[in-house]
Every structure is written in structure tokens, then in C-alpha cells.
XYZ file of C-alpha atoms in Angstrom:
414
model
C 0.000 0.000 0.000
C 1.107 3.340 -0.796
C 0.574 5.982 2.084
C -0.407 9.698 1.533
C 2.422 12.263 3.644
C 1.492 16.337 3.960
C 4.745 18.873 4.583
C 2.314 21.252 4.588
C 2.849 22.526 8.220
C 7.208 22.715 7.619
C 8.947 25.795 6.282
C 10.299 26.175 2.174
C 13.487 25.412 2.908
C 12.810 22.177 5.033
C 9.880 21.109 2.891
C 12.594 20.889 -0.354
C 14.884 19.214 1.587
C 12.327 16.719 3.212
C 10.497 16.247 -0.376
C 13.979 15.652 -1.598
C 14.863 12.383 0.702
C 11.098 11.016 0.434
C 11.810 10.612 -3.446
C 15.431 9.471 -3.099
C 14.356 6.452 -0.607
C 10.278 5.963 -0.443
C 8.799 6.649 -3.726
C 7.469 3.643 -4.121
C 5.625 3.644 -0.437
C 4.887 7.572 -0.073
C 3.000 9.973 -2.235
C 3.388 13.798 -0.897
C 0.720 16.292 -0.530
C 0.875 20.038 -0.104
C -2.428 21.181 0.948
C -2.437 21.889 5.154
C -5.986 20.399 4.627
C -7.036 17.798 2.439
C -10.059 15.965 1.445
C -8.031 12.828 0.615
C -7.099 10.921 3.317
C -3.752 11.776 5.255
C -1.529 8.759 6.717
C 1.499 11.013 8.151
C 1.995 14.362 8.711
C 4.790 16.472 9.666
C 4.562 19.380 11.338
C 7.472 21.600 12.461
C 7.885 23.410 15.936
C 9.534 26.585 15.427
C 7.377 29.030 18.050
C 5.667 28.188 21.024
C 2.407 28.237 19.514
C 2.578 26.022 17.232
C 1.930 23.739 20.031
C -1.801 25.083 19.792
C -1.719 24.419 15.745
C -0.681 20.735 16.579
C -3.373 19.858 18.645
C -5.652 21.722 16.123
C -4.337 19.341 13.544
C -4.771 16.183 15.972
C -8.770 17.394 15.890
C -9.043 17.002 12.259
C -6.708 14.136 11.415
C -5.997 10.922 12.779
C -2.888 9.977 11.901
C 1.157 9.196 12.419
C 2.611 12.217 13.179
C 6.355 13.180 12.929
C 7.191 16.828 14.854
C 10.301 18.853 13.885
C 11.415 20.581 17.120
C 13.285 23.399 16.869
C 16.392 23.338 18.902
C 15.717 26.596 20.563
C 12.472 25.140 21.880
C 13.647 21.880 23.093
C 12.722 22.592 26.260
C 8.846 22.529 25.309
C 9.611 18.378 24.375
C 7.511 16.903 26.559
C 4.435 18.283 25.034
C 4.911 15.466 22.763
C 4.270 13.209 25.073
C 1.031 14.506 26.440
C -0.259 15.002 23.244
C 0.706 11.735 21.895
C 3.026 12.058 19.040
C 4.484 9.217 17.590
C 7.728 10.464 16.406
C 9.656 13.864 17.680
C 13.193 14.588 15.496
C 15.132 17.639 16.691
C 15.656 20.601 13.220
C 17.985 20.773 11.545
C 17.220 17.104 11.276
C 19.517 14.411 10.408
C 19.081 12.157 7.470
C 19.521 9.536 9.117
C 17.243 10.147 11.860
C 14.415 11.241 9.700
C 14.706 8.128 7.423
C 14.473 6.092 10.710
C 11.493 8.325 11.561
C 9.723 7.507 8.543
C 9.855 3.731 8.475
C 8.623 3.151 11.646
C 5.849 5.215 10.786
C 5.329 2.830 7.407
C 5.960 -0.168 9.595
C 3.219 1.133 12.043
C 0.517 1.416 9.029
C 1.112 -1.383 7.773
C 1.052 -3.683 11.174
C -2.428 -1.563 11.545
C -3.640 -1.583 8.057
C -5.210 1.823 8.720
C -8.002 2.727 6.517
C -8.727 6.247 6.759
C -12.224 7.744 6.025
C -13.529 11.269 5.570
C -16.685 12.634 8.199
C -18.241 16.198 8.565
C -16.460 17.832 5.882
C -12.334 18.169 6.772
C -12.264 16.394 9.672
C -10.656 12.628 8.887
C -10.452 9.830 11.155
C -9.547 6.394 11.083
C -12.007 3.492 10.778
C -10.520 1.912 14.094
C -10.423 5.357 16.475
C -11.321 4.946 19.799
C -12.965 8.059 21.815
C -10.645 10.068 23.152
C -11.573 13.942 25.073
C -9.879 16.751 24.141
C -6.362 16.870 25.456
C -6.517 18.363 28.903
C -3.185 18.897 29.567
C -2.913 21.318 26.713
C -5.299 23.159 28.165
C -3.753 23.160 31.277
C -0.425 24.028 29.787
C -2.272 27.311 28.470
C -3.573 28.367 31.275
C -0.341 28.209 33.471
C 1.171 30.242 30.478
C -2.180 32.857 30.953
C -1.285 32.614 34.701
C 2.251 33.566 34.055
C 1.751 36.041 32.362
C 3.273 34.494 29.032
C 0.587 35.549 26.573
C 0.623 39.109 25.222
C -0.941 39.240 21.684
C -4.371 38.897 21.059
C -3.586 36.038 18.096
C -1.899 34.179 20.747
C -4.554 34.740 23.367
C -7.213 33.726 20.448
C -4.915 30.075 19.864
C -5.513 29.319 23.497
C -9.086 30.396 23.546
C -9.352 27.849 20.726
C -8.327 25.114 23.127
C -11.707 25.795 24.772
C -14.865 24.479 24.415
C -17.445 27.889 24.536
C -18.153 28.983 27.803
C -15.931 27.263 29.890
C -12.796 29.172 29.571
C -11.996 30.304 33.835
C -12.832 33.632 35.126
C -11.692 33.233 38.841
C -8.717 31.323 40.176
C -8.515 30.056 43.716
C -5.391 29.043 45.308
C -5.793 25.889 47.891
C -3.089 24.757 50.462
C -3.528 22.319 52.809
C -2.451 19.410 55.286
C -2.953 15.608 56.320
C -3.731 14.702 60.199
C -2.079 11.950 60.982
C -4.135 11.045 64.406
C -6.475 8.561 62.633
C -5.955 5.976 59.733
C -4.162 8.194 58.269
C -3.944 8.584 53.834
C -1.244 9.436 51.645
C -0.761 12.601 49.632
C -1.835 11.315 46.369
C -4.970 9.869 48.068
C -5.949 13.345 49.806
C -5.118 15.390 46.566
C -7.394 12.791 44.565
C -9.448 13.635 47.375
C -9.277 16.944 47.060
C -9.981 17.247 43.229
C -13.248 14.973 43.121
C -14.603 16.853 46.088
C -14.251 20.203 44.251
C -15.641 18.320 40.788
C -18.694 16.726 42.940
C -19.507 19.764 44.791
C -19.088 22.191 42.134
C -20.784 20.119 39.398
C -24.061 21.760 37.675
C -22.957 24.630 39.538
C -20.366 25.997 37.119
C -19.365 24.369 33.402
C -16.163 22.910 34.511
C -13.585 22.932 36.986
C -9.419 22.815 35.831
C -6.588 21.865 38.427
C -3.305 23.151 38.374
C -0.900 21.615 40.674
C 1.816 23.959 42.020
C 3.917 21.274 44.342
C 2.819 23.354 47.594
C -0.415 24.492 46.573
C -3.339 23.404 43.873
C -4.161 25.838 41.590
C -8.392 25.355 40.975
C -9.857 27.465 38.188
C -13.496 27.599 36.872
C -16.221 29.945 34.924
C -18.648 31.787 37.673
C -21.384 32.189 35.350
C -23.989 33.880 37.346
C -24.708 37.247 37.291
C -22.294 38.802 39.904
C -19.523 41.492 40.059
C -17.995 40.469 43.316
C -17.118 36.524 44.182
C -17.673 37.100 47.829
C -21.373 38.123 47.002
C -22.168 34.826 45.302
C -23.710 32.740 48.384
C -23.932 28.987 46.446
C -20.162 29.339 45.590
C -19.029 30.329 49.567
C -21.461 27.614 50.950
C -20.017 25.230 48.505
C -16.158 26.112 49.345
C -17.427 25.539 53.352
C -19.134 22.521 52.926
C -15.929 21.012 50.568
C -13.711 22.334 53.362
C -16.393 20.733 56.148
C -16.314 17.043 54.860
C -13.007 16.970 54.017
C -11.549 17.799 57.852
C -14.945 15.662 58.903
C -13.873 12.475 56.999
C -10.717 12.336 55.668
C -8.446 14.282 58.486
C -7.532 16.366 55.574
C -7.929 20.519 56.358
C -7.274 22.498 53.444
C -6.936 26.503 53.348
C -8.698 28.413 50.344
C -7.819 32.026 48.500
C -10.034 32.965 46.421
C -9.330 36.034 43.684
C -11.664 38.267 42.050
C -13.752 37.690 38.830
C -11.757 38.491 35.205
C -13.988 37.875 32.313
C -11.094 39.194 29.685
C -8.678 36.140 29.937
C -5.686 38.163 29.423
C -6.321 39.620 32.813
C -7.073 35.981 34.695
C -2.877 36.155 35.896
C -4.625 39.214 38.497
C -7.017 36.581 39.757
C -4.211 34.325 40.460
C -2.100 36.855 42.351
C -5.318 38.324 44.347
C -5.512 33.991 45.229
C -2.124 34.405 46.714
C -2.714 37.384 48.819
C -6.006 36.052 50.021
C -4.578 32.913 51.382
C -2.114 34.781 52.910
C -3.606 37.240 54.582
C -6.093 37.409 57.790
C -9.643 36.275 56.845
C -12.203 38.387 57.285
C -14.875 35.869 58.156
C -13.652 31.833 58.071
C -10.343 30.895 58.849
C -10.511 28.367 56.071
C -11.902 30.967 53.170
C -10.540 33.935 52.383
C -11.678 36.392 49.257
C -9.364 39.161 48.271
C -12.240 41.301 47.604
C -12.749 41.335 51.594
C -9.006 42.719 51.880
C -9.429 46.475 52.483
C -8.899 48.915 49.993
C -8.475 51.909 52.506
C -5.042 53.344 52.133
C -4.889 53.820 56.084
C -5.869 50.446 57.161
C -3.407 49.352 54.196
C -0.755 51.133 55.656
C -1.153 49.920 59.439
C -1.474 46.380 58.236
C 1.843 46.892 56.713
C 3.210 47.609 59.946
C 1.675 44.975 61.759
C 3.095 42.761 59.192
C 6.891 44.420 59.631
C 6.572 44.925 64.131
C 4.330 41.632 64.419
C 6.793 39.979 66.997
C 7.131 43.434 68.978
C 5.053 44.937 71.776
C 2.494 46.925 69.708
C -0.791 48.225 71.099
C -3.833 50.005 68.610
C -2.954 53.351 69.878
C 0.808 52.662 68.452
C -0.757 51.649 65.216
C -2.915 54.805 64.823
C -0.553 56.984 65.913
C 1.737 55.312 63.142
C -1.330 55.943 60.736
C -1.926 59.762 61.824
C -5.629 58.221 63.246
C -7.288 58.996 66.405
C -7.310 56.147 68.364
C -11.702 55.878 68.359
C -11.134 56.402 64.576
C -8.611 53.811 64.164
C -10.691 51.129 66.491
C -14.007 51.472 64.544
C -12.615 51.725 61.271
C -10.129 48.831 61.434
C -12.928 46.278 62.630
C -15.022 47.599 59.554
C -12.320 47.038 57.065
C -10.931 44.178 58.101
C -13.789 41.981 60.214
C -10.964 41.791 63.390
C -10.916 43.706 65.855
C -6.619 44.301 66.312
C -6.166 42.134 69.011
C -7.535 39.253 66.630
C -6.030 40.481 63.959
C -2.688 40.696 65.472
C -3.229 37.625 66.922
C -3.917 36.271 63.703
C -0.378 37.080 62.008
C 1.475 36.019 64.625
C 0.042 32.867 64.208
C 0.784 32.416 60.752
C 3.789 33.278 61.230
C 4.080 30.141 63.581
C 2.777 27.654 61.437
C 5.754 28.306 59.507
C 8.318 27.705 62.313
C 6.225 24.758 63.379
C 6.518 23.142 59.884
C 9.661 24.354 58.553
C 12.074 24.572 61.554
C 12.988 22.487 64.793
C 12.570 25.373 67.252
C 10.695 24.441 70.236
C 7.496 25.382 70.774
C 8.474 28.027 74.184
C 10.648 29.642 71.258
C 8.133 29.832 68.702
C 6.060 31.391 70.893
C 8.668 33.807 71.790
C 9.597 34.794 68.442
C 6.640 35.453 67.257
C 5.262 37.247 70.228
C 3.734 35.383 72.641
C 3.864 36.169 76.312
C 3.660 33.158 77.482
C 3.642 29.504 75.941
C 0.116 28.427 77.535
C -1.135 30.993 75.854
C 0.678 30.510 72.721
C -0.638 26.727 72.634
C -4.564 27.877 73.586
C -5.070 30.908 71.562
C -3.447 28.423 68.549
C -5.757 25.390 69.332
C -8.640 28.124 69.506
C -7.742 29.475 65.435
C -6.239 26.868 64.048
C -8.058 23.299 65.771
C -5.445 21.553 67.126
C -1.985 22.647 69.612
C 1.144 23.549 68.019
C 2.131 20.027 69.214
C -0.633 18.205 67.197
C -0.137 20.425 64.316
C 3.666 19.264 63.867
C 2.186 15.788 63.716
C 0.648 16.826 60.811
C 1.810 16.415 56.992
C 1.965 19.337 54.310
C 0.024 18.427 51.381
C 2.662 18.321 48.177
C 0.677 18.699 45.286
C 2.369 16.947 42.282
């Protein structure tokens, strides 16, 4: 059988070359065609890599034909390799490619077809497909790939941002971004990490399922990345009641039965997708900073705005393991003390003895985890008067004692 083979997708100067070598050693098994799309049927393609979107392109082509590809990777984008694999190409030669290596290429591709005597048929207009395809869904980790490049910040034009729209099917592309960190106790038949992050996932899927068109996981080793389309119509996240009673009642079973208590951020809406990387940095902060209401949820769009209460913040965050009283932070702020009291508890749903109390308990968990200080100099450092009260006012925020909470495992996401 003689197999069709489209250069279509290679530059002028590698398709001459290429065209050149087919003739000299497989004219009798390959025919070449020009067209990008054809209505005859296409056996192998080859497609060459010289920009990052291109990428995109591939998987287009993957859509509309089933069949052995062979991708020319430019050397300067090497790096970008292992989207081969998670697309599933059969054959990846770096460019300028070797003879040698590209005959080798090519007949294992011919010794493929013919082991699979692969009959290819034309459906709905362009799109070809091979008698014996199985269903497969839409490449997720392409899509994923995308948006940790939208996240990043790595997509500027508005061709580019079109490409990765195209990934998308309509009206699922993310809006808001939530950033999730978490921990395993270890007190009760206890699981592993890629049990709770399973966990973790098909909760969020479950929970959030007829509620919004699809949910996407990134993993970012210490945290999960969760992104999804609030459809409803809403300008602030924090104001849409189904999504914050879903987030509680996620965060509710999981501690209830699996041991596993997770910590959520939660960024503002972005319905232009070139602006989604904000919604991923307002995430961040969120998680970072004092809730107003739950302990376990946290909405940037709660953070205050006010550039006073902005400002003393910022010095609580600097002096946290000093003496520091409200009247020292409104005097710092150019406030009247009355006027600082009232207008921090309306900004920031604390009142600054919680909210103090707060930071310098974050700032504990990280000593806990990440050090081998003892607990007296913990509590010390970050400003404790006394150790008892170090371990009570911790059990009281956080659930457990400072003891319990080292017997504890930090979730690595993979």
C-alpha cells in the first residue's frame, strides 16, 4: 500500500529538503501532498515546531486528522519536548534534522501502518479519522499548559490569546482562580498525599458540578491551583452565596472524613482572559492574609482597599513579633485612636487584638513546619507572652496545639 504524507505545516526550505529524501528512498511507499488540509485521506503528517504556539496548531491538527505524526522541534524550543508526550506524538526529530534520523522516523511510521492496516475515512467535511479510532476527550493537559502560560503572564498578543481560547470548548474558559493549600492529620488511619489530593480534586468536581461548566486543576507542588467559569450574574465573588457555601461545605467534609484541612484564596472575577494572571495573584494574597470571616476561606475582595488600614497592616506585618498596642498603630497611621478602632474592625472583620493575633500565628505555622525550634521559642519569636497561651489561643484558630499540628503532613501537590 502506498501511504499519503502532507509537509504542509514545515517551512520552504525544510519542505525541499524533506520532499527531496522522500523521493530518493520511499517513492514507491509515499506519495506527498501540499495542501495543510485535504479531502483525501492523510496517513502522516509532519509538522514543524519553530514558536511556542505552534503547540496550539498541533493539537488543532490532531482534531481534524488521525494519523502518524512526525514533529520537527526546533532546537531553541527543546525545552517545550515533553508536550509530545502529552499530546501523543508518535515520532519527535530535533531541526535541523539528520538524514539519518528522519529516514528512521519515517519507516517506523510505514511499519506502524502497515502492522495496523489503517483505513482512513472522511466525516463532517475536513475532519478525517480512522475506521478503528477509539474516543478520546480533548487533550486536557494542553489546556492546562495554556492556562499556566495565561497565569504567568506568558501571553501578550491577542492572536496568541485567540490560539488558546481555541483550546476551549465555549463557555468554559476560567474567570476566577482560587489558590488551595492544605495538610494531612495523621491522628487517625491516616492517607497518603496522592490519596488526599485525589481527594481533594473529586470533592471540588462533585460539589461544584451543575454549579459551574467545569472545573481545571493546576498543581503547584505546595499548593493546587483550581480554576473555573462563575457564570452567574455577579460582580464580586464574595457576594455569590452557592459558591461560599459550597467552598465551606468542601472544606467541612473533608476535615470531617478524611483528616484532611485544606486553606482556600479565592481572587476576584476576570472575564477578559488576558487579565485571569490578576485573579491568580489576588488567590495568593487572600490565602495569605487574615480572613475576614472563616479561617478556612478567604476572598481578596474582603481585603481592604483603605489606604490607612493598608498602611497599618503593613506595619503589623513588619513589628508583628514586637510589643504593639492600637494606639501605636494609629498613631503610626496619623488616626485617632476611636477612629482607628471602629474603622479597622469595619475594614478588616478583626478587631486588632484578633487580627494581630492572627499574624502572629501564621507566622508560627511556619516555624512549626519548617524549623525544629521548640514550641516556648516559637512562641517567643513570634510574640507570645507566654507559651500556655501561645498553645490555647493556637488550638482556639487553628483546631489543634502547636504540638498536634507538627504531627501533621503538608500536602505536596504533584
Amino acid at each position: 500500500m502506498k501511504y499519503k504524507i502532507c509537509l504542509s505545516h514545515v517551512n520552504l526550505a525544510t519542505y525541499s529538503l524533506l520532499k527531496e529524501w522522500l523521493e530518493e528512498k520511499f517513492k514507491d511507499r509515499l506519495s506527498v501532498i501540499d495542501r495543510a488540509y485535504s479531502d483525501e485521506p492523510i496517513h502522516i503528517k509532519i509538522v514543524q515546531v519553530s514558536q511556542l504556539h505552534d503547540w496550539v496548531k498541533v493539537n488543532r491538527l490532531k482534531k481534524h486528522y488521525d494519523c502518524y505524526y512526525i514533529l520537527l522541534l526546533d532546537e531553541e524550543w527543546v525545552n517545550t519536548s515533553p508536550l509530545a508526550i502529552r499530546l501523543q506524538i508518535q515520532s519527535l526529530l530535533l531541526n535541523p534534522v539528520k538524514k539519518s534520523a528522519f529516514f528512521r522516523s519515517i519507516n517506523e511510521a510505514i511499519k506502524v501502518l502497515d502492522q495496523q492496516k489503517i483505513a482512513l475515512i472522511q466525516v463532517k467535511g475536513k475532519k478525517i479519522i480512522s475506521v478503528h479510532k477509539t474516543k478520546m476527550k480533548l487533550n486536557e493537559s494542553m489546556e492546562h499548559y495554556m492556562l499556566r502560560r495565561l497565569l504567568h503572564e506568558d501571553v501578550h498578543s491577542e492572536s496568541e490569546m485567540m490560539e488558546s481560547l481555541s483550546l476551549f470548548n465555549e463557555n468554559e474558559f476560567p474567570n476566577t482562580v482560587c489558590y488551595v493549600q492544605g495538610f494531612i492529620h495523621l491522628d487517625s488511619h491516616p492517607i497518603n498525599e496522592n490519596q488526599a489530593v485525589q481527594l481533594i480534586c473529586s470533592n471540588f468536581k462533585q460539589e461544584f458540578q451543575g454549579i459551574v461548566p467545569r472545573v481545571y486543576f493546576l498543581p503547584f507542588r505546595r499548593s493546587l491551583i483550581i480554576l473555573f467559569r462563575q457564570t452567574d450574574n455577579i460582580c464580586c465573588v464574595k457576594d455569590w452565596k452557592e459558591g461560599r457555601a459550597t467552598f465551606e461545605k468542601i472544606v467541612e467534609r473533608l476535615l470531617k472524613e478524611y483528616r484532611i484541612q485544606i486553606y482556600i484564596g479565592v481572587g476576584s472575577l476576570y472575564n477578559d482572559p488576558l487579565l485571569l494572571h490578576h485573579s491568580f495573584k489576588e488567590s495568593k494574597v487572600a490565602r495569605a492574609l487574615p480572613p475576614y470571616h472563616e479561617v478556612s476561606l478567604r476572598y481578596f475582595e474582603e481585603i481592604s482597599k483603605d489606604p490607612d488600614i493598608k498602611k497599618s497592616t503593613e506595619y503589623i506585618e513588619d513589628h508583628f513579633s514586637e510589643e504593639m498596642t492600637a494606639k501605636d498603630v494609629a498613631s503610626h497611621v496619623n488616626l485617632s485612636y476611636s477612629h482607628f478602632i471602629r474603622l479597622f474592625k469595619k475594614e478588616t472583620g478583626s478587631t486588632f487584638s484578633e487580627y494581630i493575633t492572627f499574624v502572629r500565628l501564621r507566622k508560627s505555622v511556619w516555624m512549626l513546619r519548617y524549623t525544629d525550634k521548640t514550641i516556648e521559642e516559637v512562641s517567643d519569636e513570634v510574640g507570645f507572652n507566654t507559651p500556655n497561651y501561645f498553645s490555647s489561643t493556637f488550638k482556639k484558630v487553628i483546631g489543634i496545639t502547636p504540638r498536634e499540628f507538627r504531627l501533621t503532613k503538608e500536602i505536596i501537590f504533584v
